[in-house]
Short mmCIF file of C-alpha atoms and ligand atoms in Angstrom, two decimals:
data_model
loop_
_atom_site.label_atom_id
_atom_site.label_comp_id
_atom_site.label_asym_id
_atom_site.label_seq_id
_atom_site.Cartn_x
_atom_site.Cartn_y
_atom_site.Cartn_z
CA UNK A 27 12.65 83.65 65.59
CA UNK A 28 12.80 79.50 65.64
CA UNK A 29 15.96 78.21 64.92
CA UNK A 30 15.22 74.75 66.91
CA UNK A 31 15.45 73.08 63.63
CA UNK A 32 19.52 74.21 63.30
CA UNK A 33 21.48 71.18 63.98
CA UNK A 34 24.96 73.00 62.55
CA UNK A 35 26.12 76.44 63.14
CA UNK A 36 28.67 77.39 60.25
CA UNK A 37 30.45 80.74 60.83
CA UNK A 38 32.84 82.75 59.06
CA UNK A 39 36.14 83.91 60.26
CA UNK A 40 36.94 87.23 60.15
CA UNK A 41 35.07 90.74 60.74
CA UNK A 42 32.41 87.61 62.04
CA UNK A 43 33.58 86.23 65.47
CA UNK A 44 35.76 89.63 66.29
CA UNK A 45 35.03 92.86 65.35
CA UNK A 46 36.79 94.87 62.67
CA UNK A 47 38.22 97.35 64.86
CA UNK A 48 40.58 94.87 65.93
CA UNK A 49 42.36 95.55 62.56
CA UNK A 50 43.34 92.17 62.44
CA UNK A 51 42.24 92.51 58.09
CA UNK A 52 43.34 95.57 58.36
CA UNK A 53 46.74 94.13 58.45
CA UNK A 54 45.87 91.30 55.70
CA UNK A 55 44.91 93.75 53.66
CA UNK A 56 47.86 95.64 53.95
CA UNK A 57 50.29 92.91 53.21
CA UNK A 58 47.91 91.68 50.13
CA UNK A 59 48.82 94.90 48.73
CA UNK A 60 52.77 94.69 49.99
CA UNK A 61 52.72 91.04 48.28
CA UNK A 62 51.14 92.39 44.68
CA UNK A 63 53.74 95.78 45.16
CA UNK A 64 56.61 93.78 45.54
CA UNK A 65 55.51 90.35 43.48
CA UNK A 66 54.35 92.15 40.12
CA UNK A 67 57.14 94.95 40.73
CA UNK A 68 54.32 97.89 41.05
CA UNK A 69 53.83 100.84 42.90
CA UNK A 70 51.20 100.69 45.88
CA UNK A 71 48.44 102.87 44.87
CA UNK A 72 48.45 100.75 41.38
CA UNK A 73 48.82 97.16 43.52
CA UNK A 74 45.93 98.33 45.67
CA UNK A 75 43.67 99.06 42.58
CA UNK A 76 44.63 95.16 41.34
CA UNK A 77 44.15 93.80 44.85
CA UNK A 78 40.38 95.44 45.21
CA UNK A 79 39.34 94.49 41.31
CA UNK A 80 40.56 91.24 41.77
CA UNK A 81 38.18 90.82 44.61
CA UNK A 82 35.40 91.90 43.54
CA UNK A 83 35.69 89.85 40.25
CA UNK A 84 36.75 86.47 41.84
CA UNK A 85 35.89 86.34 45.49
CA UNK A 86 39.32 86.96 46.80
CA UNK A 87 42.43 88.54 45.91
CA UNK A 88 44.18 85.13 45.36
CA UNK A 89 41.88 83.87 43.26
CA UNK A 90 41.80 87.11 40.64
CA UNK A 91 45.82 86.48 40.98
CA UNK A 92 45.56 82.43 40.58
CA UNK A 93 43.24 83.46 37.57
CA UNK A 94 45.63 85.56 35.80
CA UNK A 95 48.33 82.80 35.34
CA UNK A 96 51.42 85.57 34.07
CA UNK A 97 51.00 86.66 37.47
CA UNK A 98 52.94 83.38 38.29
CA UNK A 99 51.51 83.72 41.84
CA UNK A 100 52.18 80.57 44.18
CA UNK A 101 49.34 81.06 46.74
CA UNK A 102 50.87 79.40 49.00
CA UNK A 103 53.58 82.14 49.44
CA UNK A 104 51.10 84.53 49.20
CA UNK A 105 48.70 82.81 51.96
CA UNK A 106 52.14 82.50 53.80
CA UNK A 107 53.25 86.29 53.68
CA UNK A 108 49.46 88.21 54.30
CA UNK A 109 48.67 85.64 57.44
CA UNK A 110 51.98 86.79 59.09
CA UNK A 111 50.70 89.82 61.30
CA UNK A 112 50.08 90.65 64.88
CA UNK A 113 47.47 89.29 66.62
CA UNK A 114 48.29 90.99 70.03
CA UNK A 115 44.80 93.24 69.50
CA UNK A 116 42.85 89.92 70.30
CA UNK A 117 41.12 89.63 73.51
CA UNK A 118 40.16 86.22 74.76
CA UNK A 119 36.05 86.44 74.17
CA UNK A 120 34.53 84.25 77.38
CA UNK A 121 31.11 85.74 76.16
CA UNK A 122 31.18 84.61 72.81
CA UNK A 123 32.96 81.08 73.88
CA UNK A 124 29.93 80.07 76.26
CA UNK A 125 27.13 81.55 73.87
CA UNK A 126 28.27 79.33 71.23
CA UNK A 127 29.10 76.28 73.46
CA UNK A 128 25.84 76.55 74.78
CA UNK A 129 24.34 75.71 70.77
CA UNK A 130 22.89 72.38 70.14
CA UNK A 131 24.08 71.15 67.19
CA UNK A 132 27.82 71.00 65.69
CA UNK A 133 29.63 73.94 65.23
CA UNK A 134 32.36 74.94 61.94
CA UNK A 135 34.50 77.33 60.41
CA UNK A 136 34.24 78.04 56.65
CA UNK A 137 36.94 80.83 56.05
CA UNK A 138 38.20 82.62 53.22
CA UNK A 139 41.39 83.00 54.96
CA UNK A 140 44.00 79.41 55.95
CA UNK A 141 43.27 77.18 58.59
CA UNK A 142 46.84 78.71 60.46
CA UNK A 143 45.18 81.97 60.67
CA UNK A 144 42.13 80.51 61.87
CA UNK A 145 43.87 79.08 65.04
CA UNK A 146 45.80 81.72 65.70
CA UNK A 147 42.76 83.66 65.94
CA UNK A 148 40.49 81.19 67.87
CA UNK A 149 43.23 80.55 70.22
CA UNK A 150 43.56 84.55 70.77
CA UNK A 151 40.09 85.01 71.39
CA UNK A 152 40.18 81.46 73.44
CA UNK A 153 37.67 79.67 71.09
CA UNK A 154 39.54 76.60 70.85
CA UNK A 155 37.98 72.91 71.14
CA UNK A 156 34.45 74.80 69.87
CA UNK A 157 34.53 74.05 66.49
CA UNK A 158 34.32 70.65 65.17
CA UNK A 159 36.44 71.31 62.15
CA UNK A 160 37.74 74.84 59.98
CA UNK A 161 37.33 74.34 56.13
CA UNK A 162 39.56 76.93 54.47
CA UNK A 163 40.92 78.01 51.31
CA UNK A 164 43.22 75.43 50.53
CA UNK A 165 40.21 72.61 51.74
CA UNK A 166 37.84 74.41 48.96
CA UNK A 167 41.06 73.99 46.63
CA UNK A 168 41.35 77.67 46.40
CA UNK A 169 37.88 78.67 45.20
CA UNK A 170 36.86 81.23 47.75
CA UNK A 171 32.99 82.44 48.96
CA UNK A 172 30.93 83.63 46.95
CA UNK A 173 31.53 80.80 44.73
CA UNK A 174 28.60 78.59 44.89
CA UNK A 175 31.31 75.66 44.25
CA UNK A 176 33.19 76.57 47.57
CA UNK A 177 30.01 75.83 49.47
CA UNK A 178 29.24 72.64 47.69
CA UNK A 179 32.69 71.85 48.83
CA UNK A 180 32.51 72.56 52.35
CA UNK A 181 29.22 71.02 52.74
CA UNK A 182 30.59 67.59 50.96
CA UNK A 183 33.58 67.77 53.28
CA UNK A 184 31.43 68.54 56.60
CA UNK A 185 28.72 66.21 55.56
CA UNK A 186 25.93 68.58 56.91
CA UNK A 187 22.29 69.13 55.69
CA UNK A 188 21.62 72.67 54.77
CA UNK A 189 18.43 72.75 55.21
CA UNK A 190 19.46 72.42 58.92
CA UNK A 191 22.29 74.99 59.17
CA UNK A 192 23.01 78.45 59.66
CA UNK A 193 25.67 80.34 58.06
CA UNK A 194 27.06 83.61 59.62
CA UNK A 195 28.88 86.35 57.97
CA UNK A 196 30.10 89.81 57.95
CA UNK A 197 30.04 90.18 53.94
CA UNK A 198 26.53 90.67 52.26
CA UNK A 199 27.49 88.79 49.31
CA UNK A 200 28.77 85.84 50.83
CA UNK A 201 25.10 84.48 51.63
CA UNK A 202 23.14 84.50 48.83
CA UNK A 203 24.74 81.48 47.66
CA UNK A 204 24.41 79.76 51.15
CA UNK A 205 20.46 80.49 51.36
CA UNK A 206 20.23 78.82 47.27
CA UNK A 207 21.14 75.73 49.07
CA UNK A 208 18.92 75.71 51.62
CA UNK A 209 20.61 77.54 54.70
CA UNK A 210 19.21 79.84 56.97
CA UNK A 211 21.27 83.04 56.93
CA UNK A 212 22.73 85.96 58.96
CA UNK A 213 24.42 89.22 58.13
CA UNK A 214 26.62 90.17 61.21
CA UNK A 215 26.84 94.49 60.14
CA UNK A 216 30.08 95.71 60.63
CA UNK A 217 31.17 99.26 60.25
CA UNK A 218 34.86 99.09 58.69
CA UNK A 219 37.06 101.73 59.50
CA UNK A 220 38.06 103.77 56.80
CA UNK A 221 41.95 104.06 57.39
CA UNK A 222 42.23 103.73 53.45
CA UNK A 223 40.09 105.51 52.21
CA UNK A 224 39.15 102.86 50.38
CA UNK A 225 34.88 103.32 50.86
CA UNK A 226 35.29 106.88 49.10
CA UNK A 227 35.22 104.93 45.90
CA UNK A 228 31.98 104.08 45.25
CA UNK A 229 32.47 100.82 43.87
CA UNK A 230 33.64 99.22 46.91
CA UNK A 231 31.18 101.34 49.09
CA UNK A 232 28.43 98.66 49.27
CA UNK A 233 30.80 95.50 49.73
CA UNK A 234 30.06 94.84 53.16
CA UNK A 235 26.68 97.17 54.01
CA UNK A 236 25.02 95.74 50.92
CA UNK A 237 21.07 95.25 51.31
CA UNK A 238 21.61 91.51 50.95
CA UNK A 239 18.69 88.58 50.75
CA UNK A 240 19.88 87.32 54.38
CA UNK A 241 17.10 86.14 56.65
CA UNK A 242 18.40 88.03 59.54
CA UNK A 243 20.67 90.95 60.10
CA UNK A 244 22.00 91.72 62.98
CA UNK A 245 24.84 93.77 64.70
CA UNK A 246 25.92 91.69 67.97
CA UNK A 247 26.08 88.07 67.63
CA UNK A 248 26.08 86.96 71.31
CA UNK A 249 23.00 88.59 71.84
CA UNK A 250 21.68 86.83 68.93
CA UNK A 251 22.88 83.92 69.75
CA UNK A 252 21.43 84.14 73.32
CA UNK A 253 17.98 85.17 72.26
CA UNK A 254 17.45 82.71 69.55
MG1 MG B 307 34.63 87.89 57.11
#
């Protein structure tokens, strides 16, 4: 592989630069559910159902709920109240921090998730002072990935070419719209644990092990990163 041309490295957040058996979105996911529950006065199992068709039809949870506006959904609240969770799981991650040090080029976030929760994390994992700047939800005024407008946005904001960048991610569907502008693009495959049972329905079975369009997939990143 010949990635010499890459002059920015653009990586997602999380199930990307930790592993999913952290359950650090486990938790998220949990509280996005809690939020819808308590919010639209519903039961779980039908606030789960929601949560999970609202996903798959906007992008993001929040956006399905911004979308439907009798919801009456501030998303700040609701950014507020699913970020609040235990990061204690997180290990600092010298490995990772000197692989992606050692890239030339300039280095960003481009989350799904807020810019709090993206410190949080990098400071867990000790990944602080790597990236030159985290665009999140509220910088692509709510309009998550897949989106193509989310990506027009974060590459207006970050000013990069992307015919010079490399996006990574752990969600298939996330990078087709990064490679129709021009980026070079990975698929980090995670397996997701199953607490919820929530791959037994079909329809969210291929979410995140979809046979995507990504030039390369992969299942470590350092090593990746190292033999690039
Ligand atoms: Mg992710």
């Amino acid at each position: 592989m010949d990635l010499s041309s890459i002059e920015s490295w653009v990586f997602d957040l999380d199930n990307t630069l930790y592993p999913p058996e952290e359950k650090i979105f486990d938790q998220i996911d949990r509280k996005m559910t809690s939020f819808i529950s308590e919010h639209l006065k519903i039961d779980k199992n039908e606030a789960f159902n929601i949560q999970k068709n609202y996903f798959l039809e906007y992008g993001t949870t929040l956006a399905g709920l911004m979308h439907d506006r009798e919801n009456n959904v501030d998303p700040d609240e609701f950014l507020k109240f699913v970020h609040d969770i235990e990061l204690q799981s997180l290990n600092s991650d010298p490995e990772l921090r000197n692989t992606i040090l050692g890239l030339p080029g300039t280095k960003f976030i481009f989350t799904n998730g807020t810019t709090a929760h993206a410190e949080s994390v990098l400071k867990k994992l000790e990944l602080e002072n790597i990236f030159e700047s985290i665009f999140d939800i509220r910088a692509a005024n709510y309009i998550p990935k897949p989106n193509l407008e989310a990506y027009n946005l974060f590459i207006k904001s970050t000013n990069i070419n992307p015919h010079s960048s490399i996006m990574f991610e752990d969600m298939g569907r996330n990078l087709p719209p990064a490679k129709s502008l021009g980026m070079t693009t990975v698929l980090i495959k995670r397996n997701i644990p199953n607490s919820r049972n929530v791959l037994q329905e079909k329809k969210y079975a291929n979410l995140w092990s979809q046979d995507v369009d990504a030039d390369y997939i992969i299942d470590d990143l350092v090593k990746f990163l190292n033999n690039r």
